[in-house]
CSV table of C-alpha atoms in Angstrom, one decimal:
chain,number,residue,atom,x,y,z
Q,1,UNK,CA,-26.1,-36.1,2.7
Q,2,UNK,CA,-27.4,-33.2,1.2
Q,3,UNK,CA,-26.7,-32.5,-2.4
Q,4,UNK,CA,-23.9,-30.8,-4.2
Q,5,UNK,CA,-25.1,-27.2,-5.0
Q,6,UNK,CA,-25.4,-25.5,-8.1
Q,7,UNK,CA,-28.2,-22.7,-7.4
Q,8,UNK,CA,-25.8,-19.9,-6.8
Q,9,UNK,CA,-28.6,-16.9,-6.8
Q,10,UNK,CA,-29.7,-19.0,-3.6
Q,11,UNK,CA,-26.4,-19.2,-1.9
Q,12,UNK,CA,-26.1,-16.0,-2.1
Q,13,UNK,CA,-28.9,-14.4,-1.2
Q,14,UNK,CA,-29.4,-17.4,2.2
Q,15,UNK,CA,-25.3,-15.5,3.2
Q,16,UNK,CA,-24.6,-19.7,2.7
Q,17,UNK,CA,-21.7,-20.4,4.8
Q,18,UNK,CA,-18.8,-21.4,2.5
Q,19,UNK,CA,-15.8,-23.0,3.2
Q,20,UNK,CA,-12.8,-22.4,0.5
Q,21,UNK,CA,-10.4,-25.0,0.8
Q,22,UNK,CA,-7.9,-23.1,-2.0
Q,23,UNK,CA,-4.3,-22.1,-1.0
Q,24,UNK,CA,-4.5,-18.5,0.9
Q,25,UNK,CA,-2.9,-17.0,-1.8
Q,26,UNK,CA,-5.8,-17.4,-3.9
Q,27,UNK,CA,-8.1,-16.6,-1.7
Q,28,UNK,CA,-6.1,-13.4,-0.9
Q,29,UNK,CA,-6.5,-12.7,-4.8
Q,30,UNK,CA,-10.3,-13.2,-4.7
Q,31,UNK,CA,-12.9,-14.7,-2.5
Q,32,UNK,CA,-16.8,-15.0,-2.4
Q,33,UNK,CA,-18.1,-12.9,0.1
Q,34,UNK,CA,-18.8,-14.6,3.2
Q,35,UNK,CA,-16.6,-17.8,2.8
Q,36,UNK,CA,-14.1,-18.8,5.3
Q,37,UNK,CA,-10.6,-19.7,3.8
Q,38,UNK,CA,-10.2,-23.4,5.6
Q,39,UNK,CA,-7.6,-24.7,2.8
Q,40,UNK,CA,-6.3,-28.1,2.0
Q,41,UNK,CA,-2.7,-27.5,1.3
Q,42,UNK,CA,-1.0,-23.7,2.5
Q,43,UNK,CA,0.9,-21.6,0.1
Q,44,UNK,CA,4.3,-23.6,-0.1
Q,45,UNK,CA,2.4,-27.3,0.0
Q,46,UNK,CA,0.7,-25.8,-3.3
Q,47,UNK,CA,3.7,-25.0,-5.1
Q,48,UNK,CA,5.3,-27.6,-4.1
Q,49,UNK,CA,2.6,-30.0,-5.8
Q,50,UNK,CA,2.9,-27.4,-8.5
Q,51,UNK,CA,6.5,-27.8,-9.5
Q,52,UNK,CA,6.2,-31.7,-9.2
Q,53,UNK,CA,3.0,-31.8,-11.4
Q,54,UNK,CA,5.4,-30.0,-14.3
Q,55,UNK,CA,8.3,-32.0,-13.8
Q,56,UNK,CA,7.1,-35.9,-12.8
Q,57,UNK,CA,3.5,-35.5,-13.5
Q,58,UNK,CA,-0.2,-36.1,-12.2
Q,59,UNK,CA,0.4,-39.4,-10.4
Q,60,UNK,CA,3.5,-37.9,-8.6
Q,61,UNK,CA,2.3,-34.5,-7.6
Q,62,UNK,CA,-1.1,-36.4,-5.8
Q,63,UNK,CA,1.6,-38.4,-3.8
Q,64,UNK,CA,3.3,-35.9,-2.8
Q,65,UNK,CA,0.4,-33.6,-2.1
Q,66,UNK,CA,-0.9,-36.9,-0.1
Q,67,UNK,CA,2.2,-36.8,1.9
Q,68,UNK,CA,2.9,-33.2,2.7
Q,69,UNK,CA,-1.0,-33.5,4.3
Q,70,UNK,CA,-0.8,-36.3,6.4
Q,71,UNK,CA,-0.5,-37.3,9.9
Q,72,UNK,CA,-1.3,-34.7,12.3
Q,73,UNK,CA,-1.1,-31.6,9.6
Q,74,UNK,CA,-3.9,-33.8,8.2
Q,75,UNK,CA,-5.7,-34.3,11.4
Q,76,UNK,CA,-5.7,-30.9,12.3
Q,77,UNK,CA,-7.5,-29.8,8.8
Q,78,UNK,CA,-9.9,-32.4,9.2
Q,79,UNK,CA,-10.7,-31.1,12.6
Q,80,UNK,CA,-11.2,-27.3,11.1
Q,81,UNK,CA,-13.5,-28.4,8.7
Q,82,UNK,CA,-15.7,-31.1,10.7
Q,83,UNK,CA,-15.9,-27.9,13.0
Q,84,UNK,CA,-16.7,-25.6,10.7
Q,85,UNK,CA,-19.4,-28.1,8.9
Q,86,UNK,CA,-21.5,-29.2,12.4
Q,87,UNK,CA,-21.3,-25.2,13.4
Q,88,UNK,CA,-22.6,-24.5,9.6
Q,89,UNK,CA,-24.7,-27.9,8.6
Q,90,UNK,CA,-26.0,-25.3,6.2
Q,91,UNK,CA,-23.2,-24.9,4.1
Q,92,UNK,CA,-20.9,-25.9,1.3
Q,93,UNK,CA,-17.1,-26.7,0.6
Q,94,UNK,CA,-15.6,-25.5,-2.7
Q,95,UNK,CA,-12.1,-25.5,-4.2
Q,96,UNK,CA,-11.2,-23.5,-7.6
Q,97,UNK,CA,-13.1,-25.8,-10.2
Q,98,UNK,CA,-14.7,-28.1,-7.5
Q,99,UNK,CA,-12.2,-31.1,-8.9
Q,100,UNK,CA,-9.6,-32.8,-6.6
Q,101,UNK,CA,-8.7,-30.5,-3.6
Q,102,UNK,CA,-12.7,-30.3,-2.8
Q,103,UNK,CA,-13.5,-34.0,-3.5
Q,104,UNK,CA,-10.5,-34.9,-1.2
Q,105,UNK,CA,-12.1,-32.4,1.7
Q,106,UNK,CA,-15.5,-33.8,1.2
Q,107,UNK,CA,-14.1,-38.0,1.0
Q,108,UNK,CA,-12.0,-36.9,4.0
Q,109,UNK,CA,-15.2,-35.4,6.1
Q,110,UNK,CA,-17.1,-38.4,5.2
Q,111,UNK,CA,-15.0,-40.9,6.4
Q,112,UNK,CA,-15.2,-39.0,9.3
Q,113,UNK,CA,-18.8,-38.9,9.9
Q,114,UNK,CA,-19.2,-35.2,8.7
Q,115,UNK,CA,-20.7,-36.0,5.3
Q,116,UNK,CA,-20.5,-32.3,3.6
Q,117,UNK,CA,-21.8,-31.2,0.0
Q,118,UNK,CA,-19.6,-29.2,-2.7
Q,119,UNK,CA,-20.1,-26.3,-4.7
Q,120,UNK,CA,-20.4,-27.9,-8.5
Q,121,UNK,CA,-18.1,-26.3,-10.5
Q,122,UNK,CA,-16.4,-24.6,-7.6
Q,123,UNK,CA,-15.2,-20.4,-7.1
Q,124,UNK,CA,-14.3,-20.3,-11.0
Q,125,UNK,CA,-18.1,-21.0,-11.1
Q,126,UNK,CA,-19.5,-18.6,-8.7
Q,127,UNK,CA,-17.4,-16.1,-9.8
Q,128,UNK,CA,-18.3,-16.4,-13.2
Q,129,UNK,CA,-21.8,-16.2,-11.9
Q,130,UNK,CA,-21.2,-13.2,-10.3
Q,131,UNK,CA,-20.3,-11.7,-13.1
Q,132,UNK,CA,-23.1,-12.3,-15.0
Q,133,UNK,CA,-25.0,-10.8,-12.6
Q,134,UNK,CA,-23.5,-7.8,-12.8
Q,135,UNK,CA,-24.2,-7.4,-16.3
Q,136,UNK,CA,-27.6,-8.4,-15.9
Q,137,UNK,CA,-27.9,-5.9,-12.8
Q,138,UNK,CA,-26.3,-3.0,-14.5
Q,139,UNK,CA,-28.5,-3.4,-17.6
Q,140,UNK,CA,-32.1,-4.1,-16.0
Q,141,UNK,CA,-31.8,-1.9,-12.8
Q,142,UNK,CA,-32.6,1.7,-12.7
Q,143,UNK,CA,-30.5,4.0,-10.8
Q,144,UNK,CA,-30.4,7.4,-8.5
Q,145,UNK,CA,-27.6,9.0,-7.7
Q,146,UNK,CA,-26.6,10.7,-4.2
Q,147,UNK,CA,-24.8,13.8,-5.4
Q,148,UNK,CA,-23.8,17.0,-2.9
Q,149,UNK,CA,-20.9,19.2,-2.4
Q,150,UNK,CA,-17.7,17.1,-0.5
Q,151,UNK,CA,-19.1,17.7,3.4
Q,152,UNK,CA,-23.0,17.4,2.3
Q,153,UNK,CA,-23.3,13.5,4.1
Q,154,UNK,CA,-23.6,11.6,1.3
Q,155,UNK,CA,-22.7,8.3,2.6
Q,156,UNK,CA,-25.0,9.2,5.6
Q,157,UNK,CA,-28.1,9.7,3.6
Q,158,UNK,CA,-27.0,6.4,2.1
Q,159,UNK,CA,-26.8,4.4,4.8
Q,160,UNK,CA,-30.1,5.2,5.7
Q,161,UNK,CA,-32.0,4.2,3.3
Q,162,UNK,CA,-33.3,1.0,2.1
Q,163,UNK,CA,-32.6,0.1,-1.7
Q,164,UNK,CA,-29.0,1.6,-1.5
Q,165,UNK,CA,-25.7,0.4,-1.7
Q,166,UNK,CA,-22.5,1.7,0.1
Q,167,UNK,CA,-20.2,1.7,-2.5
Q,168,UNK,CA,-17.2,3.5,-0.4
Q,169,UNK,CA,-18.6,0.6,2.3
Q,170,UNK,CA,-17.8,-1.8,0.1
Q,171,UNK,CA,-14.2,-0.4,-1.3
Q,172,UNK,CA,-13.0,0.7,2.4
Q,173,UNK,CA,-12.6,3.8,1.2
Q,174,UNK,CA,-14.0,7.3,1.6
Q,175,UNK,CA,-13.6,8.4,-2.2
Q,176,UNK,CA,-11.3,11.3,-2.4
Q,177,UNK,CA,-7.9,11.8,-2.0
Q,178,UNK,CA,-8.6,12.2,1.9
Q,179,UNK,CA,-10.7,8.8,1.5
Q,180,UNK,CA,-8.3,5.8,2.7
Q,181,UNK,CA,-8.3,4.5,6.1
Q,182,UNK,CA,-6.4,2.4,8.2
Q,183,UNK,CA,-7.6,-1.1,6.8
Q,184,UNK,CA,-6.1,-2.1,3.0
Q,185,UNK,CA,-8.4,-1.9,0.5
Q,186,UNK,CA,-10.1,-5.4,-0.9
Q,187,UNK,CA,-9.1,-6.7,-4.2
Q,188,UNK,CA,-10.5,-5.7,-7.9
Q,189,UNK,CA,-12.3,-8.8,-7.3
Q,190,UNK,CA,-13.8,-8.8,-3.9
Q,191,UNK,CA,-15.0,-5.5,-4.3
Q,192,UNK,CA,-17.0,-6.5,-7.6
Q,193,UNK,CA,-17.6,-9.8,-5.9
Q,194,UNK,CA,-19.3,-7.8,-3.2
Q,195,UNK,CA,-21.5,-5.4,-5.1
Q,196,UNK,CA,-23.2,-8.7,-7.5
Q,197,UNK,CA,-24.4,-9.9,-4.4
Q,198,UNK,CA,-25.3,-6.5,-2.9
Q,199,UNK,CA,-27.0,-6.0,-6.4
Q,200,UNK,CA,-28.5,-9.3,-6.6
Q,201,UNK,CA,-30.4,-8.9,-3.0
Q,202,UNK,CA,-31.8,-5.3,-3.4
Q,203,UNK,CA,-33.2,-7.2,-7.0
Q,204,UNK,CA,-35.8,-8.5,-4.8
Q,205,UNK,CA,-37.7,-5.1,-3.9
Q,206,UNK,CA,-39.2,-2.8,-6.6
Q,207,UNK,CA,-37.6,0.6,-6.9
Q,208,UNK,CA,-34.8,2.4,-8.1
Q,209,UNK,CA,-31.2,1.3,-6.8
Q,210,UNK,CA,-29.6,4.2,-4.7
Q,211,UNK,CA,-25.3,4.9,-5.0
Q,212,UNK,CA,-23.7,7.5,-4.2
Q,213,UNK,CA,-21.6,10.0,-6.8
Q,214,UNK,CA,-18.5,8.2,-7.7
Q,215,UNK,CA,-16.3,8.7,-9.9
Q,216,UNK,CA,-14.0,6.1,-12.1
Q,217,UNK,CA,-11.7,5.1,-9.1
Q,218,UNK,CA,-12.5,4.6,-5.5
Q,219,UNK,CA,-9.1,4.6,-4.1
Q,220,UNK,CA,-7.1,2.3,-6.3
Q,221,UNK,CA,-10.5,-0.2,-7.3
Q,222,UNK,CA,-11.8,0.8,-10.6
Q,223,UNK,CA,-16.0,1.2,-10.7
Q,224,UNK,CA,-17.0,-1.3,-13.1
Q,225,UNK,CA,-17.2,0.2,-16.7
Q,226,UNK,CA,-20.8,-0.6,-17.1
Q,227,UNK,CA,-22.5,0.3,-13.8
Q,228,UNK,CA,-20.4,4.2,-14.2
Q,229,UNK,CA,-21.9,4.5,-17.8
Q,230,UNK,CA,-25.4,4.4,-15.9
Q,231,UNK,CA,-24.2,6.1,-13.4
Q,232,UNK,CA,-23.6,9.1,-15.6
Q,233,UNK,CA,-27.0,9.8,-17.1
Q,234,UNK,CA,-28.8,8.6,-14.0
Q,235,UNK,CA,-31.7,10.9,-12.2
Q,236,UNK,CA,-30.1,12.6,-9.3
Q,237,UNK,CA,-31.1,13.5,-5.8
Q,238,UNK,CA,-28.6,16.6,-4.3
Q,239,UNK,CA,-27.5,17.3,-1.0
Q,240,UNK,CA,-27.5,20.9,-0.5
Q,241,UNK,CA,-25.8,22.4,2.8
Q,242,UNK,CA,-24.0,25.4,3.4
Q,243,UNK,CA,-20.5,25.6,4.2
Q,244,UNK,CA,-20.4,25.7,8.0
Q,245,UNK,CA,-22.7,22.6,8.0
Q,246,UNK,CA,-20.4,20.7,5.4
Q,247,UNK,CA,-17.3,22.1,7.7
Q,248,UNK,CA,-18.6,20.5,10.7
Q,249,UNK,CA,-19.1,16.8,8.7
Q,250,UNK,CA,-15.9,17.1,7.4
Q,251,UNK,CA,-14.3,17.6,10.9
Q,252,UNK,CA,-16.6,14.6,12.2
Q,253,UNK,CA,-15.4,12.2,9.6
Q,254,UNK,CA,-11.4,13.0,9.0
Q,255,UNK,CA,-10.9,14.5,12.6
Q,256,UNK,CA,-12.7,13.4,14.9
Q,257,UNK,CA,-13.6,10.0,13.5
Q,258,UNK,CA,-9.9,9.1,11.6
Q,259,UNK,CA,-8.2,10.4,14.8
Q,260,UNK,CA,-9.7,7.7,17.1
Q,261,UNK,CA,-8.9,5.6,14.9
Q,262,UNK,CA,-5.7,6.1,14.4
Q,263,UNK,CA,-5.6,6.5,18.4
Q,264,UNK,CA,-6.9,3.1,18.9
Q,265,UNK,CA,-4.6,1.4,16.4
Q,266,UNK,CA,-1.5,2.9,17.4
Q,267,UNK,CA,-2.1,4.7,21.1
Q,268,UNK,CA,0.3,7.5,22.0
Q,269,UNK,CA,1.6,7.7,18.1
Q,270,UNK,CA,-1.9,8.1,16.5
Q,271,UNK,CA,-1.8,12.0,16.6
Q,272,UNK,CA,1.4,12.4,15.0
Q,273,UNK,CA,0.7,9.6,12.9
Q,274,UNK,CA,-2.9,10.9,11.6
Q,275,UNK,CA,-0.9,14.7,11.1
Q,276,UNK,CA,1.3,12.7,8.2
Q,277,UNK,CA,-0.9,10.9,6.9
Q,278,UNK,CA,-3.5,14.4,6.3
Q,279,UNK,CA,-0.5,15.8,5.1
Q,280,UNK,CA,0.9,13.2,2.6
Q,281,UNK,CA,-2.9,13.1,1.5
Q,282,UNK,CA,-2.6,17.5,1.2
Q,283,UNK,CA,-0.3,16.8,-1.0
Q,284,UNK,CA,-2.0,15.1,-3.9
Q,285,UNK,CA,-4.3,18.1,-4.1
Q,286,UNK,CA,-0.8,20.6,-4.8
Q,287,UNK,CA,-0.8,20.7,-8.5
Q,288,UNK,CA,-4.7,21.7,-8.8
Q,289,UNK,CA,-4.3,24.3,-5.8
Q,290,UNK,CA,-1.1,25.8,-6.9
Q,291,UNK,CA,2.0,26.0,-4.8
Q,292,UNK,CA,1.2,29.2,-3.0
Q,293,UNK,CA,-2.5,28.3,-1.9
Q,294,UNK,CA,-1.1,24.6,-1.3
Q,295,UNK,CA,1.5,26.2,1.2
Q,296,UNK,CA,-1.4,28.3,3.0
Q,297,UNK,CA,-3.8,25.5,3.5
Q,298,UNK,CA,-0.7,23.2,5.1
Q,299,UNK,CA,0.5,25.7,7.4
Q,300,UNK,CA,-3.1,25.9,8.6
Q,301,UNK,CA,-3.4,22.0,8.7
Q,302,UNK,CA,0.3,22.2,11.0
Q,303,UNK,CA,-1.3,25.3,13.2
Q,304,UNK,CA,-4.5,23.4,13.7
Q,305,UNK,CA,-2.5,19.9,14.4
Q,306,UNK,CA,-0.2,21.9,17.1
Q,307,UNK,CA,-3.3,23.6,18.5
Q,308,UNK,CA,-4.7,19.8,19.1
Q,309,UNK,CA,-1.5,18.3,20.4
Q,310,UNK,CA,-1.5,21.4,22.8
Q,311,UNK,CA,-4.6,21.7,24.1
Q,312,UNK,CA,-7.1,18.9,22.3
Q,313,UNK,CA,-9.2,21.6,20.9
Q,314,UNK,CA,-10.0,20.9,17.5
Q,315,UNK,CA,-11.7,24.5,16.8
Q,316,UNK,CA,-8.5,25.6,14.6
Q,317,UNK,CA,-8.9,22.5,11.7
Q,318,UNK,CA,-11.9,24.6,10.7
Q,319,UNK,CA,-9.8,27.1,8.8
Q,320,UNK,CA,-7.6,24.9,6.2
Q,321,UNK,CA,-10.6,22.6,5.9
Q,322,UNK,CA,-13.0,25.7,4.8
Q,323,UNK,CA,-10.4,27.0,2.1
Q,324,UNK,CA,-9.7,23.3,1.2
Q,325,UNK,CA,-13.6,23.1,0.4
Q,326,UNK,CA,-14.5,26.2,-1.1
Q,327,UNK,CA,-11.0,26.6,-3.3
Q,328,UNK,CA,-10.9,23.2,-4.0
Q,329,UNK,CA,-13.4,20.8,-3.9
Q,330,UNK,CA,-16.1,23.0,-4.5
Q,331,UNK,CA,-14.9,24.3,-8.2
Q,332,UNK,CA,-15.0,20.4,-9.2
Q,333,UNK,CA,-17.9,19.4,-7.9
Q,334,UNK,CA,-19.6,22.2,-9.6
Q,335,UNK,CA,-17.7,21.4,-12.9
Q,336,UNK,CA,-18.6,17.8,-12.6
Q,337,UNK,CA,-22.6,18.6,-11.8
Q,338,UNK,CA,-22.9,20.4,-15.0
Q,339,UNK,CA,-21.7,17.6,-17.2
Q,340,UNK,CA,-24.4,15.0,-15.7
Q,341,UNK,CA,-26.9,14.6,-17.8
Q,342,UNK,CA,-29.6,12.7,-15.2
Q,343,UNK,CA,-32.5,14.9,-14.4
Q,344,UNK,CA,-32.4,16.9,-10.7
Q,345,UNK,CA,-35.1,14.5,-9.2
Q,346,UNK,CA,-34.9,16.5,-5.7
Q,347,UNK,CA,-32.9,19.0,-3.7
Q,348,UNK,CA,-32.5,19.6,-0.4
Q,349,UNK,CA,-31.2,19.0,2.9
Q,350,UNK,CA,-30.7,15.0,4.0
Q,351,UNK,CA,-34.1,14.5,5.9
Q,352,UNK,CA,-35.6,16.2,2.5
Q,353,UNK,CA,-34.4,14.0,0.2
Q,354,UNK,CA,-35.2,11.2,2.3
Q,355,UNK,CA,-38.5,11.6,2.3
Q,356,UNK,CA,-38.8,12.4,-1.3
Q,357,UNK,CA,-37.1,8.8,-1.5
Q,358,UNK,CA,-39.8,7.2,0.8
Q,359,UNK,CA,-42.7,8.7,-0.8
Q,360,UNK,CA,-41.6,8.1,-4.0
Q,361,UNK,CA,-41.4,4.3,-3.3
Q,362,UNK,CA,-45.1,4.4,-1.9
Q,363,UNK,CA,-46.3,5.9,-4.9
């Protein structure tokens, strides 16, 4: 059998299958990326084997978990994970500290003829790993910053290019109060989880790393403290389009794009579903836009919704999403530019910038 595993920079940057053999609730808490949640005892087995651990004790609570995963609910695991193991003969198993839930996966595969290695020191291990490599990361890597009026593409220039990471990719979100789409959010966790690993691959090319303008929250996951410090007085590349151009993206993205999707998810309802959920979002921006502006721009958001649900012409979303932009997410961007402190590397359309990128890293 191949050996237990304890060189996490090379499970992580090989995409090692994992399998995680905790309880789904804690893998639903946090999870490595990539690992497939195959677990020794479900939810109410584990507390179960909790409570009887407090009142009778060790010995007791291995009975019990012993007897709660036995027979066929026994068989049936085994046969997850010996399938899992010969499709992935690559992999490891792990449990929370790599102690008894993973040592009675891997005894349980061997006996079987699937022998199996762990991860030493299980996910309390490769989290903690991850997290030292996003201290390391955040300290050692330089950084450029996407930045651009709300409409200039951002996360499309960021997507194509090669040292970058997708941060609103990686939160499932788009960033402002429009931003959250029809899949939940990951956890704290995963997301950071996600971006150590993301971090840790690009640190095998030279070159800056490439984010886009964020600010403290993505939706509800918090940027971690260190990376938005550099962030902040990082050199910046600026996406400069005018407002028919950013208009037109805009439409693309929370019209055209959220509407299909809402379509797909929930058929006949999307439309009238996506018209609430544009308008719930309208109404975070109230306070800022002032009640009488606020009104204006959601009686254009209802016109331009009827117009669709009449005729499927989407021409009339152009109005409340032009005054939304140039009354109120054009003051802040322009407020928040002045504050960075990074030096204006390059501005320019998409195709500029990125080709200031590439020839930058061939220099």
């Amino acid at each position: 059998m191949r050996a237990d595993a304890q060189d996490f920079d090379r499970i992580f940057l090989e995409d090692t299958p994992l399998i995680d053999t905790r309880a789904p609730i804690e893998f639903t808490k946090g999870a490595i990326p990539g690992a497939h949640n195959l677990p020794l005892m479900s939810d109410d087995e584990r507390a179960a084997v909790g409570t009887c651990y407090k009142q009778q004790g060790q010995d007791a609570a291995i009975a019990l978990g012993h007897e709660l995963v036995s027979g066929s609910v026994r068989a049936e695991r085994l046969e997850a994970w010996r399938s899992f193991a010969e499709r992935h003969p690559d992999g490891y198993l792990y449990c929370f500290r790599g102690g008894m839930r993973s040592e009675i996966v891997q005894r349980w595969l061997g006996e079987a003829g699937c022998p199996y290695p762990r991860i030493l020191g299980g996910y309390k291990a490769l989290r903690q790993h991850l997290l030292q490599v996003l201290e390391e990361r955040f300290s050692k890597d330089e950084y450029w910053i996407v930045s651009g009026a709300t409409g200039s593409g951002k996360t499309r220039l960021i997507n194509q290019l090669h040292r970058s990471i997708d941060l609103e990719g990686l939160a499932k979100h788009r960033g402002s109060a429009f931003g959250s789409l029809l899949q939940a959010q990951p956890s704290q966790i995963d997301f950071e989880n996600q971006l150590a690993v993301s971090l840790l691959k690009l640190s095998r090319r030279s070159g800056p790393v490439i984010l886009e303008d964020e600010g403290r929250l993505i939706g509800r996951l918090n940027l971690p403290e260190g990376l938005r410090k550099r962030m902040q007085s990082a050199p910046l590349l600026v996406l400069d389009y005018p407002i028919e151009e950013r208009v037109q993206i805009v439409l693309e993205d929370y019209i055209q794009d959220l509407g299909q999707r809402y379509r797909e998810a929930y058929g006949d309802e999307g439309l009238s579903l996506h018209w609430k959920r544009l308008r719930d979002d309208l109404a975070r921006t109230r306070k800022r836009l002032g009640l009488e502006r606020y009104a204006e721009i959601l009686g254009g958001l209802d016109h331009a919704f009827r117009s669709q649900q009449m005729d499927r012409t989407l021409e009339k979303h152009r109005t409340w999403i032009r005054r939304l932009l140039v009354e109120y997410y054009d003051p802040m961007y322009r407020y928040q530019l002045e504050k960075r402190q990074g030096q204006r590397l390059c501005m320019g359309t998409r195709e500029q910038v990125r080709d200031f990128v590439s020839t930058s890293a061939s220099q």
